[in-house]
Amino acid sequence: MELNRRTVIAGAAAAGIAATALGGTAEAASGGRKPSKKLFGELADGTKVHLWSLANGGTKLKVLDYGGIVQSLEIPDRRGRYANVSLGFDNIEDYVAKSPYFGALIGRYGNRIGKGQFTLDGKAYQVDVNDGANSLHGGAKGFDKHVWNVEPFTKGSDVGLYLRYTSVDGEMGYPGTLKVKVTYTLTRHGDWRVDYEATTDKATVVNLTSHVYWNLAGESSGTIYDHELEIDAARYTPVDSGLIPTGELAKVAGTPFDFRRAKTVGEDIRVAHQQLLYGQGLDHNWVLDKGITSRPAPVATLRDPSSGRSLTISTTEPGLQFYSGNFLDGTLVGTGGTVYRQGDGLCLETQHYPDSPNKPGFPSTVLRPGQTYRTTTIHSFDS
């Protein structure tokens, strides 16, 4: 019988011995050191960008203060061999000039807003249009393209980072000064937890998420089409040719969008279905069966049979955007020195639904003064 990763870590922590099977230490298993930082590069205006390193519970995480980007996330396979399972770059220049949101914090509004327009309290707003006729991930200079204030912490057996950014009234066209705090925590079990908080001084819309591209076999190993995925969702939101939801909550039964039982990502990805043609693959929002919850609940599991690595996502959010890396086109060179091509990574973005400000039937993304936006997503790893 193979011991799972969490059992090995817990045993090593209790005995106070090195977790050698995971390439870690007892300290990493039971509570890591305070995160450390080093210079990663400089922006064109001379602003320094730093790389923060964290380790705990057998998980190793590296984060940039630029965009809150997960530059690397390493976990062991069933034999204890580590690999970086997130796509990214080894230099700041590529993140600035070329990145398709690799590992980034996304805001003010994750996903798309049709024509970059919405009406709130009777007033029309035009936000930045950067994806054809639509606004994507907050506009051309969303939260992924700003340097965040980072403060490291240790709390009991957990280690992590507080990331803060203030988006001024009118930035990318959005109303209100939005104060954002995002907490990255590595737990003693090796889970990566993300807690989002935001307040505003004017009514606005908010939809924050993380845009990690996962490949559990390793970021330079090829496609994710043989990964097995399960999503607890009986419905999804179909889109038009611009990838804007039509407003329908369609059943997944009998379609390529049915992941209620685990199947490989590539099983139906080339089926002649109009929705797949629109997205050049899977790039849709799944309507999670659980809806909005006060505590994170498991909604999706991704597994790589070759390495044994698995990722379970738990969230308070009502939606999950599954993007199968359709627009990776062979022009980007990743941290492993290989070229990323279509399907070499996938995203599982917890969220409210795309274009919610224009869809009264969708869960609201409006935030008002006196309210606090709070969501949580937990990424749990095993092998």
Short mmCIF file of C-alpha atoms in Angstrom, two decimals, residues 2 4 20 36 50 63 65 76 114 153 165 171 196 253 281 285 295 315:
data_model
loop_
_atom_site.label_atom_id
_atom_site.label_comp_id
_atom_site.label_asym_id
_atom_site.label_seq_id
_atom_site.Cartn_x
_atom_site.Cartn_y
_atom_site.Cartn_z
CA GLU A 2 1.30 3.47 -0.91
CA ASN A 4 -0.35 9.30 0.62
CA THR A 20 13.10 12.46 3.38
CA SER A 36 12.37 35.04 2.25
CA HIS A 50 11.05 40.76 -5.75
CA VAL A 63 5.56 34.50 -5.58
CA ASP A 65 5.20 41.10 -5.78
CA PRO A 76 6.29 15.82 -5.06
CA GLY A 114 -19.38 42.42 -22.55
CA PHE A 153 4.00 36.13 8.21
CA TYR A 165 -3.07 46.95 -3.40
CA GLU A 171 -8.73 53.03 -12.59
CA TYR A 196 -9.50 37.66 -0.81
CA ALA A 253 -25.54 16.22 -19.55
CA GLY A 281 -11.44 24.33 -26.78
CA ASN A 285 -17.75 28.90 -16.59
CA ARG A 295 -16.92 28.09 4.01
CA THR A 315 -14.00 27.41 -2.65
#
